[in-house]
Amino acid sequence: MEGLPILSLMMLVPLAGALACLFAGANAARWIALGATLVTFALGIVLWSNYEIGGAQWQFTEKADLFAGFSYALGIDGIALLLIMLSVFLMPVCILASWDSIEKRVGEYMAAFLFMEVLMIGTFAAQDLFLFYVFFEAGLIPMYLIIGVWGGDNRIYASYKFFLYTLLGSVLMLIAMFWMVAEAGTSDIPTLMQYDFPAEAQTWLWLAFFASFAVKVPMWPLHTWLPDAHVQAPTAGSVILAGVLLKLGGYGFIRFSLPMFPEASAQFAWLVFVLSMVAVVYTSLVALVQADMKKLIAYSSVAHMAIVTVGLFAFNVQGLEGAMIIMLSHGLVSGALFLCVGVIYDRLHTREIARYGGLAINMPYYALFFLLFTMASIGLPGTSGFVGEFLALAGIYQTSSLVALISTTGIILGAAYMLYLYRRVAFGGQVNEDAAAMSDITAREWVMMAPIAAAVMWMGVYPESFLAPMRADIAVLDARLAAAAPASDAQLAPGTPRAEAANAVTHDSAAEEGAH
């Protein structure tokens, strides 16, 4: 393994696949894309199995100086490793999900997905500030095309809104990056993570980065592009948008905002808490009244990601670990829920909840998978959702019991809208004949759903596999934040033990008697 540039190789395989897809016929493009994503996933498994837990903080590093201080520098820690694994795991599933449903311009579609995989891996592995920016922003382009070319009826509006929202936030971040490099004299991310920027500058830098990451997460009130993008995107586009692209915002907070600007993060923690509390309650209530399945799941994504932002700014290990696990869990579960919508959309071509009902009768296996992912979304113990939400809420409770209380309502409302959705789709009478005539999931759909179901259960039953790689990195981040951590409302005033208090009383009375 020594000396093998595995990260570059993981980016080269899908890049070569993307170029091949552009020149291949429809069927060949599908197989090339599936092959390229499976090879990249295999390389991902090699990466994870060779990652040394407790070893150096940055592993698999590669560096080549290019021009004018811009260098091609890659390397990962445990946090980046898990997010890269999530990306390469979901990609073959996306290709399978698009196998039959995409009929026009198949080669270009597959190329867009493979190119997006290159950019996602690059974003998580970049160790140079400007290299990160290039990958982070370029990821918009294939997604914009996927929504704009292969999306629904209102796709042009949705793709423009997606592009403009996410781009405008990032212009401020670029200006901040130029200032940081001029101040610190380097664009190396690991060095900048340890660099102490002046406190007054941190405020402005934090706000500039926040403008970009808050749109990506998305945080309320910058979330309005997300339901439109999800509803218009093809199924696989929704899977990758919910599964990986929303995680770029959370990753940005962990990699930049918190370690580089700890004082400003503490100063603005209240802002993050207020926006997240509004998002948890408001978007959950909005999800409750949706008639369109995709819109419901899109709003639920905003509510789940709000618990991530709350956990990140809890300034303790549980909050940070919980936020990371929710990001991984949400990536799998919301991706799987969008697949569940896609499966029945392919058969009936409608996302309206009222058109279904009683699917458990004619599609029992489908209903079973859908139930598992519904429960994981709610956070049932034994599924991945529980672990992350429990940790994140335990972390935030140490910082603010009020924020913990309001965030917990999100879980209660989450159970309400997800179970309500499931009851209307899978249970009840079979009112619509066309829905009652649908066939159960095919072998291809089994292959899409089963691995995600297995991963969700694995993360729920044995979360240590996912906590171990990132534990050291989160401890480093926690140590960096410790000095700046805001005051908690959970500071208990130590009382005097009873025996000591009783002794003090008898001692005082004896002293008084002696004085008489």
Coordinates of C-alpha atoms in Angstrom, one line a residue:
M1 CA 0.0 0.0 0.0
E2 CA 2.9 2.3 0.7
G3 CA 3.4 4.8 -2.1
L4 CA 0.2 3.9 -4.0
P5 CA -1.7 7.1 -4.5
I6 CA -5.0 5.5 -3.7
L7 CA -7.0 8.7 -3.3
S8 CA -5.9 9.9 -6.8
L9 CA -6.7 6.4 -8.1
M10 CA -10.2 6.6 -6.6
M11 CA -10.8 9.8 -8.5
L12 CA -9.1 8.6 -11.7
V13 CA -11.4 5.5 -12.1
P14 CA -14.7 7.4 -12.3
L15 CA -13.1 10.1 -14.4
A16 CA -12.0 7.6 -17.0
G17 CA -15.4 6.0 -16.7
A18 CA -17.1 9.4 -17.3
L19 CA -15.1 10.0 -20.5
A20 CA -15.8 6.5 -21.7
C21 CA -19.6 6.9 -21.1
L22 CA -19.6 10.1 -23.3
F23 CA -18.6 8.0 -26.3
A24 CA -20.5 4.8 -25.6
G25 CA -24.0 3.7 -26.5
A26 CA -26.8 3.7 -24.0
N27 CA -26.5 0.2 -22.8
A28 CA -22.7 0.2 -22.8
A29 CA -22.7 3.5 -20.8
R30 CA -24.9 1.8 -18.1
W31 CA -22.4 -1.1 -17.7
I32 CA -19.3 1.2 -17.8
A33 CA -20.8 3.4 -15.1
L34 CA -21.7 0.5 -12.9
G35 CA -18.3 -1.1 -13.4
A36 CA -16.5 2.2 -12.6
T37 CA -18.5 2.8 -9.4
L38 CA -18.0 -0.7 -8.2
V39 CA -14.2 -0.5 -8.8
T40 CA -14.2 2.8 -6.9
F41 CA -16.2 1.2 -4.0
A42 CA -13.7 -1.7 -3.9
L43 CA -10.9 0.8 -3.7
G44 CA -12.8 2.5 -0.9
I45 CA -12.9 -0.8 1.0
V46 CA -9.1 -1.1 0.5
L47 CA -8.8 2.5 1.8
W48 CA -10.9 1.7 4.9
S49 CA -9.1 -1.6 5.7
N50 CA -5.7 0.1 5.4
Y51 CA -6.7 3.1 7.5
E52 CA -4.7 3.0 10.7
I53 CA -7.0 3.8 13.7
G54 CA -4.8 5.6 16.2
G55 CA -2.1 6.3 13.6
A56 CA -1.1 9.6 12.1
Q57 CA -4.0 12.2 12.0
W58 CA -3.6 12.6 8.2
Q59 CA -3.1 9.4 6.2
F60 CA -2.7 8.5 2.5
T61 CA -1.3 12.0 1.8
E62 CA -0.2 13.0 -1.6
K63 CA 1.2 16.4 -2.6
A64 CA 2.3 18.0 -5.9
D65 CA 3.1 21.7 -6.0
L66 CA 1.5 23.2 -9.1
F67 CA 1.6 26.9 -9.8
A68 CA 1.6 30.2 -7.8
G69 CA 1.4 28.5 -4.4
F70 CA -1.5 26.3 -5.5
S71 CA -0.8 22.6 -4.7
Y72 CA -2.6 19.3 -5.5
A73 CA -2.6 18.0 -1.9
L74 CA -4.8 15.1 -0.8
G75 CA -5.1 13.2 2.5
I76 CA -7.8 12.0 4.8
D77 CA -8.5 11.7 8.5
G78 CA -11.3 9.5 10.0
I79 CA -14.0 12.1 9.4
A80 CA -13.2 12.3 5.7
L81 CA -12.7 8.5 5.4
L82 CA -16.3 7.9 6.5
L83 CA -17.8 10.6 4.2
I84 CA -15.8 9.2 1.2
M85 CA -17.1 5.7 2.1
L86 CA -20.7 7.0 2.1
S87 CA -20.2 8.6 -1.3
V88 CA -18.6 5.5 -3.0
F89 CA -21.2 3.2 -1.4
L90 CA -24.2 5.2 -2.7
M91 CA -22.9 5.7 -6.2
P92 CA -23.4 2.1 -7.6
V93 CA -26.9 2.3 -6.0
C94 CA -27.6 5.5 -8.0
I95 CA -26.5 3.9 -11.2
L96 CA -28.8 0.9 -10.6
A97 CA -31.7 3.2 -9.7
S98 CA -31.3 5.0 -13.1
W99 CA -31.0 1.7 -15.1
D100 CA -34.5 1.7 -16.7
S101 CA -35.9 5.1 -15.8
I102 CA -33.4 7.2 -17.8
E103 CA -33.9 6.7 -21.5
K104 CA -32.6 9.9 -23.2
R105 CA -28.9 10.9 -23.3
V106 CA -27.9 7.9 -21.1
G107 CA -24.2 8.3 -21.8
E108 CA -24.2 12.0 -20.7
Y109 CA -26.3 11.2 -17.6
M110 CA -23.9 8.4 -16.4
A111 CA -20.9 10.7 -17.2
A112 CA -22.5 13.5 -15.0
F113 CA -22.8 11.0 -12.1
L114 CA -19.3 9.7 -12.4
F115 CA -17.9 13.2 -12.7
M116 CA -19.8 14.1 -9.5
E117 CA -18.2 11.2 -7.7
V118 CA -14.8 12.5 -8.7
L119 CA -15.6 15.9 -7.3
M120 CA -17.2 14.5 -4.0
I121 CA -14.1 12.4 -3.2
G122 CA -11.9 15.4 -4.1
T123 CA -13.9 17.7 -1.7
F124 CA -13.5 15.3 1.2
A125 CA -9.8 14.5 0.5
A126 CA -8.5 18.0 -0.5
Q127 CA -5.8 19.4 1.8
D128 CA -5.3 22.6 0.0
L129 CA -7.7 25.5 0.6
F130 CA -8.2 26.4 -3.0
L131 CA -8.2 22.8 -4.2
F132 CA -11.1 22.3 -1.8
Y133 CA -12.9 25.3 -3.1
V134 CA -12.6 24.1 -6.7
F135 CA -13.9 20.6 -5.9
F136 CA -16.6 22.1 -3.6
E137 CA -18.0 24.4 -6.2
A138 CA -17.5 22.2 -9.2
G139 CA -19.8 19.6 -7.6
L140 CA -22.7 22.0 -8.4
I141 CA -22.2 21.6 -12.1
P142 CA -23.1 18.0 -12.7
M143 CA -26.0 18.2 -10.2
Y144 CA -27.3 21.3 -12.0
L145 CA -27.2 19.4 -15.2
I146 CA -28.8 16.3 -13.7
I147 CA -31.7 18.3 -12.4
G148 CA -31.9 20.6 -15.5
V149 CA -31.7 18.0 -18.2
W150 CA -33.3 14.8 -16.7
G151 CA -35.6 16.4 -14.1
G152 CA -39.3 16.8 -13.9
D153 CA -41.6 19.4 -15.6
N154 CA -40.4 22.4 -13.6
R155 CA -36.8 21.4 -13.8
I156 CA -35.3 24.6 -15.2
Y157 CA -36.6 26.7 -12.3
A158 CA -35.4 24.2 -9.7
S159 CA -31.9 23.8 -11.3
Y160 CA -31.4 27.6 -11.5
K161 CA -32.6 28.1 -7.9
F162 CA -30.3 25.3 -6.7
F163 CA -27.3 26.8 -8.6
L164 CA -27.8 30.5 -7.7
Y165 CA -28.5 29.8 -4.0
T166 CA -25.4 27.6 -3.5
L167 CA -23.1 29.7 -5.7
L168 CA -23.9 33.1 -4.1
G169 CA -23.0 31.8 -0.6
S170 CA -19.7 30.6 -1.8
V171 CA -18.4 33.8 -3.3
L172 CA -18.0 35.3 0.2
M173 CA -16.1 32.2 1.3
L174 CA -13.6 32.6 -1.6
I175 CA -12.9 36.2 -0.5
A176 CA -12.3 35.0 3.1
M177 CA -10.0 32.2 1.8
F178 CA -7.8 34.8 0.0
W179 CA -7.5 36.8 3.3
M180 CA -6.7 33.7 5.3
V181 CA -3.9 32.6 3.0
A182 CA -2.4 36.2 3.0
E183 CA -2.6 36.2 6.8
A184 CA -1.3 32.7 7.6
G185 CA 1.1 32.5 4.6
T186 CA -0.1 29.0 3.6
S187 CA -3.1 27.4 2.0
D188 CA -2.5 24.0 3.7
I189 CA -5.7 23.0 5.5
P190 CA -4.1 21.0 8.4
T191 CA -1.8 24.0 9.2
L192 CA -4.7 26.4 9.0
M193 CA -6.7 24.2 11.4
Q194 CA -4.1 24.9 14.1
Y195 CA -3.5 28.6 13.2
D196 CA -4.9 31.2 15.6
F197 CA -6.5 34.0 13.5
P198 CA -7.1 37.3 15.3
A199 CA -10.4 37.3 17.2
E200 CA -11.9 40.2 15.4
A201 CA -11.1 38.8 12.0
Q202 CA -12.6 35.4 13.0
T203 CA -16.0 37.0 13.3
W204 CA -16.0 38.1 9.6
L205 CA -14.3 34.9 8.4
W206 CA -16.8 32.7 10.2
L207 CA -19.7 34.7 8.7
A208 CA -18.3 34.3 5.2
F209 CA -17.9 30.5 5.6
F210 CA -21.3 30.3 7.2
A211 CA -22.9 31.9 4.2
S212 CA -21.7 29.0 2.1
F213 CA -22.1 26.1 4.4
A214 CA -25.6 27.1 5.8
V215 CA -27.0 27.0 2.2
K216 CA -25.4 23.6 1.6
V217 CA -26.7 22.0 4.8
P218 CA -29.4 23.7 4.2
M219 CA -30.3 25.6 7.3
W220 CA -33.6 27.5 7.7
P221 CA -34.3 30.0 6.1
L222 CA -31.9 29.2 3.3
H223 CA -33.5 25.8 2.7
T224 CA -36.1 26.7 0.1
W225 CA -34.0 25.5 -2.9
L226 CA -34.0 21.9 -1.5
P227 CA -37.7 20.8 -1.8
D228 CA -37.8 22.2 -5.4
A229 CA -34.5 20.5 -6.3
H230 CA -35.6 17.1 -4.8
V231 CA -39.0 17.1 -6.4
Q232 CA -37.7 17.9 -9.9
A233 CA -34.5 15.7 -9.7
P234 CA -34.6 12.1 -11.1
T235 CA -34.6 9.5 -8.3
A236 CA -30.8 9.0 -8.3
G237 CA -30.3 12.7 -8.3
S238 CA -32.3 13.0 -5.1
V239 CA -30.4 10.1 -3.6
I240 CA -27.0 11.7 -4.1
L241 CA -28.3 15.2 -3.2
A242 CA -29.7 14.0 0.1
G243 CA -27.0 11.4 0.7
V244 CA -23.8 13.3 0.0
L245 CA -24.2 16.9 -1.2
L246 CA -26.0 18.0 2.0
K247 CA -23.1 16.6 4.0
L248 CA -20.7 19.1 2.4
G249 CA -22.1 21.8 4.6
G250 CA -21.7 19.7 7.8
Y251 CA -18.2 18.7 6.7
G252 CA -17.4 22.4 6.1
F253 CA -18.4 23.3 9.7
I254 CA -16.2 20.4 11.1
R255 CA -13.2 21.1 8.9
F256 CA -13.2 24.9 8.7
S257 CA -15.6 26.9 10.9
L258 CA -15.0 25.1 14.2
P259 CA -11.3 24.4 14.2
M260 CA -10.2 27.6 12.3
F261 CA -12.5 30.1 14.0
P262 CA -13.2 28.6 17.5
E263 CA -13.9 32.0 19.2
A264 CA -16.3 33.1 16.5
S265 CA -18.0 29.7 16.6
A266 CA -18.6 30.1 20.3
Q267 CA -19.8 33.7 19.7
F268 CA -22.3 32.7 17.0
A269 CA -23.4 29.3 18.6
W270 CA -26.6 31.0 19.7
L271 CA -27.4 31.9 16.0
V272 CA -26.9 28.3 14.9
F273 CA -29.1 27.1 17.8
V274 CA -31.9 29.6 17.0
L275 CA -32.0 28.7 13.3
S276 CA -31.8 25.0 14.0
M277 CA -34.6 25.1 16.6
V278 CA -36.8 26.9 14.2
A279 CA -35.9 24.4 11.4
V280 CA -36.6 21.3 13.5
V281 CA -40.1 22.5 14.5
Y282 CA -41.1 24.4 11.4
T283 CA -39.9 22.0 8.7
S284 CA -41.4 19.0 10.6
L285 CA -44.8 20.7 10.7
V286 CA -44.5 21.5 6.9
A287 CA -43.6 17.9 6.2
L288 CA -46.7 16.8 8.1
V289 CA -49.1 18.5 5.5
Q290 CA -47.3 17.5 2.3
A291 CA -49.2 15.6 -0.4
D292 CA -46.1 14.9 -2.5
M293 CA -43.9 12.1 -1.1
K294 CA -40.6 13.6 -2.3
K295 CA -41.4 17.0 -0.8
L296 CA -42.2 15.3 2.5
I297 CA -38.8 13.6 2.6
A298 CA -37.1 16.7 1.5
Y299 CA -38.5 18.7 4.4
S300 CA -37.7 15.9 6.8
S301 CA -34.0 16.2 5.6
V302 CA -33.9 19.9 6.7
A303 CA -35.2 18.8 10.1
H304 CA -32.6 16.0 10.5
M305 CA -29.8 18.3 9.3
A306 CA -30.8 20.9 11.9
I307 CA -30.0 18.3 14.6
V308 CA -26.6 17.9 13.0
T309 CA -25.9 21.7 13.2
V310 CA -27.1 21.7 16.8
G311 CA -24.7 18.8 17.7
L312 CA -21.7 20.4 15.9
F313 CA -22.1 23.6 18.0
A314 CA -22.6 21.8 21.3
F315 CA -18.8 22.0 21.8
N316 CA -18.4 18.6 23.2
V317 CA -17.4 15.1 22.0
Q318 CA -20.9 13.6 22.1
G319 CA -22.4 16.4 20.1
L320 CA -19.7 16.2 17.4
E321 CA -19.7 12.4 17.2
G322 CA -23.6 12.4 17.1
A323 CA -23.6 15.0 14.3
M324 CA -21.2 12.8 12.3
I325 CA -23.3 9.7 12.8
I326 CA -26.5 11.5 11.9
M327 CA -24.8 12.7 8.7
L328 CA -23.8 9.1 7.8
S329 CA -27.2 7.7 8.9
H330 CA -29.2 10.4 7.1
G331 CA -27.1 9.8 4.0
L332 CA -28.2 6.2 3.9
V333 CA -31.7 6.5 5.2
S334 CA -32.9 9.5 3.2
G335 CA -31.2 8.1 0.1
A336 CA -33.1 4.9 0.7
L337 CA -36.4 6.7 1.2
F338 CA -36.0 8.5 -2.1
L339 CA -35.3 5.1 -3.7
C340 CA -38.5 3.8 -2.2
V341 CA -40.4 6.7 -3.8
G342 CA -38.5 6.1 -7.1
V343 CA -39.6 2.4 -7.1
I344 CA -43.3 3.2 -7.0
Y345 CA -42.9 6.3 -9.2
D346 CA -41.4 4.1 -11.9
R347 CA -44.5 2.0 -11.9
L348 CA -47.3 4.6 -11.5
H349 CA -45.6 7.9 -12.5
T350 CA -47.0 9.9 -9.6
R351 CA -45.6 11.0 -6.3
E352 CA -49.0 11.9 -4.8
I353 CA -49.5 10.0 -1.6
A354 CA -53.3 9.8 -2.1
R355 CA -52.8 7.7 -5.3
Y356 CA -51.4 4.8 -3.3
G357 CA -52.6 2.8 -0.3
G358 CA -52.6 -0.8 0.7
L359 CA -49.3 -1.6 -1.0
A360 CA -48.4 -4.0 1.8
I361 CA -50.9 -6.4 0.2
N362 CA -49.4 -6.5 -3.4
M363 CA -45.9 -5.4 -2.6
P364 CA -44.9 -7.0 0.7
Y365 CA -41.1 -6.9 0.3
Y366 CA -41.3 -3.3 -0.8
A367 CA -43.4 -2.5 2.3
L368 CA -40.9 -4.2 4.5
F369 CA -37.9 -2.2 3.2
F370 CA -40.0 1.0 3.3
L371 CA -40.9 0.2 7.0
L372 CA -37.3 -0.4 7.9
F373 CA -36.2 3.0 6.4
T374 CA -39.2 4.8 8.0
M375 CA -38.2 3.5 11.4
A376 CA -34.6 4.4 10.8
S377 CA -35.7 7.9 9.9
I378 CA -37.7 8.2 13.2
G379 CA -34.6 6.9 15.1
L380 CA -35.8 3.5 16.3
P381 CA -33.2 1.8 18.6
G382 CA -31.4 -0.8 16.5
T383 CA -31.2 1.5 13.5
S384 CA -28.6 4.0 12.6
G385 CA -30.9 7.0 13.3
F386 CA -31.1 6.2 17.0
V387 CA -27.4 6.2 17.6
G388 CA -26.7 9.6 16.0
E389 CA -29.7 11.4 17.5
F390 CA -29.1 10.0 20.9
L391 CA -25.5 11.2 20.9
A392 CA -26.2 14.6 19.4
L393 CA -29.1 15.3 21.9
A394 CA -27.0 14.0 24.8
G395 CA -24.2 16.4 23.7
I396 CA -26.5 19.4 23.3
Y397 CA -28.2 18.7 26.6
Q398 CA -24.8 19.4 28.3
T399 CA -24.7 22.8 26.7
S400 CA -28.3 23.9 26.7
S401 CA -31.3 22.0 28.1
L402 CA -33.7 24.4 26.2
V403 CA -32.2 23.6 22.8
A404 CA -32.2 19.9 23.7
L405 CA -35.9 20.1 24.6
I406 CA -36.9 21.8 21.4
S407 CA -34.7 19.6 19.2
T408 CA -36.3 16.5 20.8
T409 CA -39.7 17.7 19.5
G410 CA -38.2 17.1 16.0
I411 CA -38.0 13.4 16.8
I412 CA -41.6 13.3 18.0
L413 CA -42.9 15.2 15.0
G414 CA -40.6 13.0 12.8
A415 CA -42.4 9.9 14.1
A416 CA -45.7 11.7 13.3
Y417 CA -45.0 12.6 9.6
M418 CA -43.1 9.4 8.7
L419 CA -45.7 7.0 10.3
Y420 CA -48.5 9.1 8.7
L421 CA -46.8 8.7 5.3
Y422 CA -46.2 5.0 5.8
R423 CA -49.8 4.4 6.9
R424 CA -51.2 6.1 3.8
V425 CA -48.9 4.4 1.3
A426 CA -48.6 0.8 2.7
F427 CA -51.7 0.2 4.8
G428 CA -55.4 0.9 4.5
G429 CA -57.7 -0.4 1.7
Q430 CA -56.6 -0.7 -1.9
V431 CA -58.6 2.2 -3.3
N432 CA -56.8 2.7 -6.6
E433 CA -56.8 -0.2 -9.0
D434 CA -53.7 0.8 -10.8
A435 CA -51.7 0.9 -7.5
A436 CA -53.2 -2.5 -6.5
A437 CA -51.9 -4.0 -9.8
M438 CA -48.3 -3.0 -9.2
S439 CA -45.7 -5.7 -9.0
D440 CA -43.3 -6.2 -6.1
I441 CA -39.7 -5.2 -6.3
T442 CA -37.5 -6.7 -9.0
A443 CA -34.1 -8.3 -8.5
R444 CA -32.4 -5.0 -9.5
E445 CA -34.4 -3.2 -6.8
W446 CA -33.4 -5.8 -4.3
V447 CA -29.8 -5.2 -5.1
M448 CA -30.3 -1.5 -4.6
M449 CA -32.2 -1.7 -1.3
A450 CA -30.6 -4.6 0.6
P451 CA -27.1 -3.2 1.0
I452 CA -28.5 0.1 2.4
A453 CA -30.8 -1.9 4.7
A454 CA -27.8 -3.9 5.9
A455 CA -25.6 -0.8 6.5
V456 CA -28.5 0.9 8.4
M457 CA -28.8 -2.1 10.8
W458 CA -25.0 -2.4 11.1
M459 CA -24.7 1.2 12.1
G460 CA -27.6 0.8 14.6
V461 CA -26.4 -2.4 16.2
Y462 CA -22.6 -1.8 16.2
P463 CA -21.9 1.9 15.8
E464 CA -18.3 1.4 17.1
S465 CA -17.2 0.5 13.5
F466 CA -18.1 4.0 12.5
L467 CA -17.1 5.8 15.7
A468 CA -13.6 4.3 16.0
P469 CA -12.1 5.8 12.8
M470 CA -13.1 9.4 13.8
R471 CA -12.7 9.3 17.6
A472 CA -9.1 10.6 17.6
D473 CA -10.0 13.4 15.1
I474 CA -13.0 14.5 17.1
A475 CA -10.9 14.5 20.3
V476 CA -8.3 16.8 18.5
L477 CA -11.2 19.1 17.5
D478 CA -12.7 19.0 21.0
A479 CA -9.4 20.0 22.5
R480 CA -9.1 22.8 20.0
L481 CA -12.6 24.1 21.0
A482 CA -12.2 23.6 24.7
A483 CA -10.8 27.0 25.4
A484 CA -13.5 28.8 23.5
A485 CA -16.5 26.7 24.6
P486 CA -19.5 28.8 25.6
A487 CA -20.8 28.6 29.1
S488 CA -23.3 25.8 29.7
D489 CA -26.6 26.1 31.5
A490 CA -26.0 22.7 33.0
Q491 CA -23.3 23.8 35.5
L492 CA -24.3 22.1 38.7
A493 CA -23.4 23.9 42.0
P494 CA -21.7 21.4 44.2
G495 CA -23.4 21.1 47.6
T496 CA -21.9 20.0 50.9
P497 CA -22.3 16.3 51.7
R498 CA -24.9 15.5 54.4
A499 CA -22.5 14.1 57.0
E500 CA -20.2 17.1 56.7
A501 CA -23.2 19.5 57.0
A502 CA -24.4 17.6 60.2
N503 CA -20.9 17.7 61.7
A504 CA -20.7 21.4 61.0
V505 CA -24.0 22.0 62.9
T506 CA -22.9 20.0 66.0
H507 CA -19.5 21.7 65.8
D508 CA -21.1 25.2 65.8
S509 CA -23.5 24.4 68.7
A510 CA -20.6 23.0 70.7
A511 CA -18.6 26.2 70.0
E512 CA -21.5 28.3 71.1
E513 CA -21.8 26.4 74.4
G514 CA -18.1 26.8 75.0
A515 CA -18.5 30.6 74.5
H516 CA -21.2 30.7 77.2

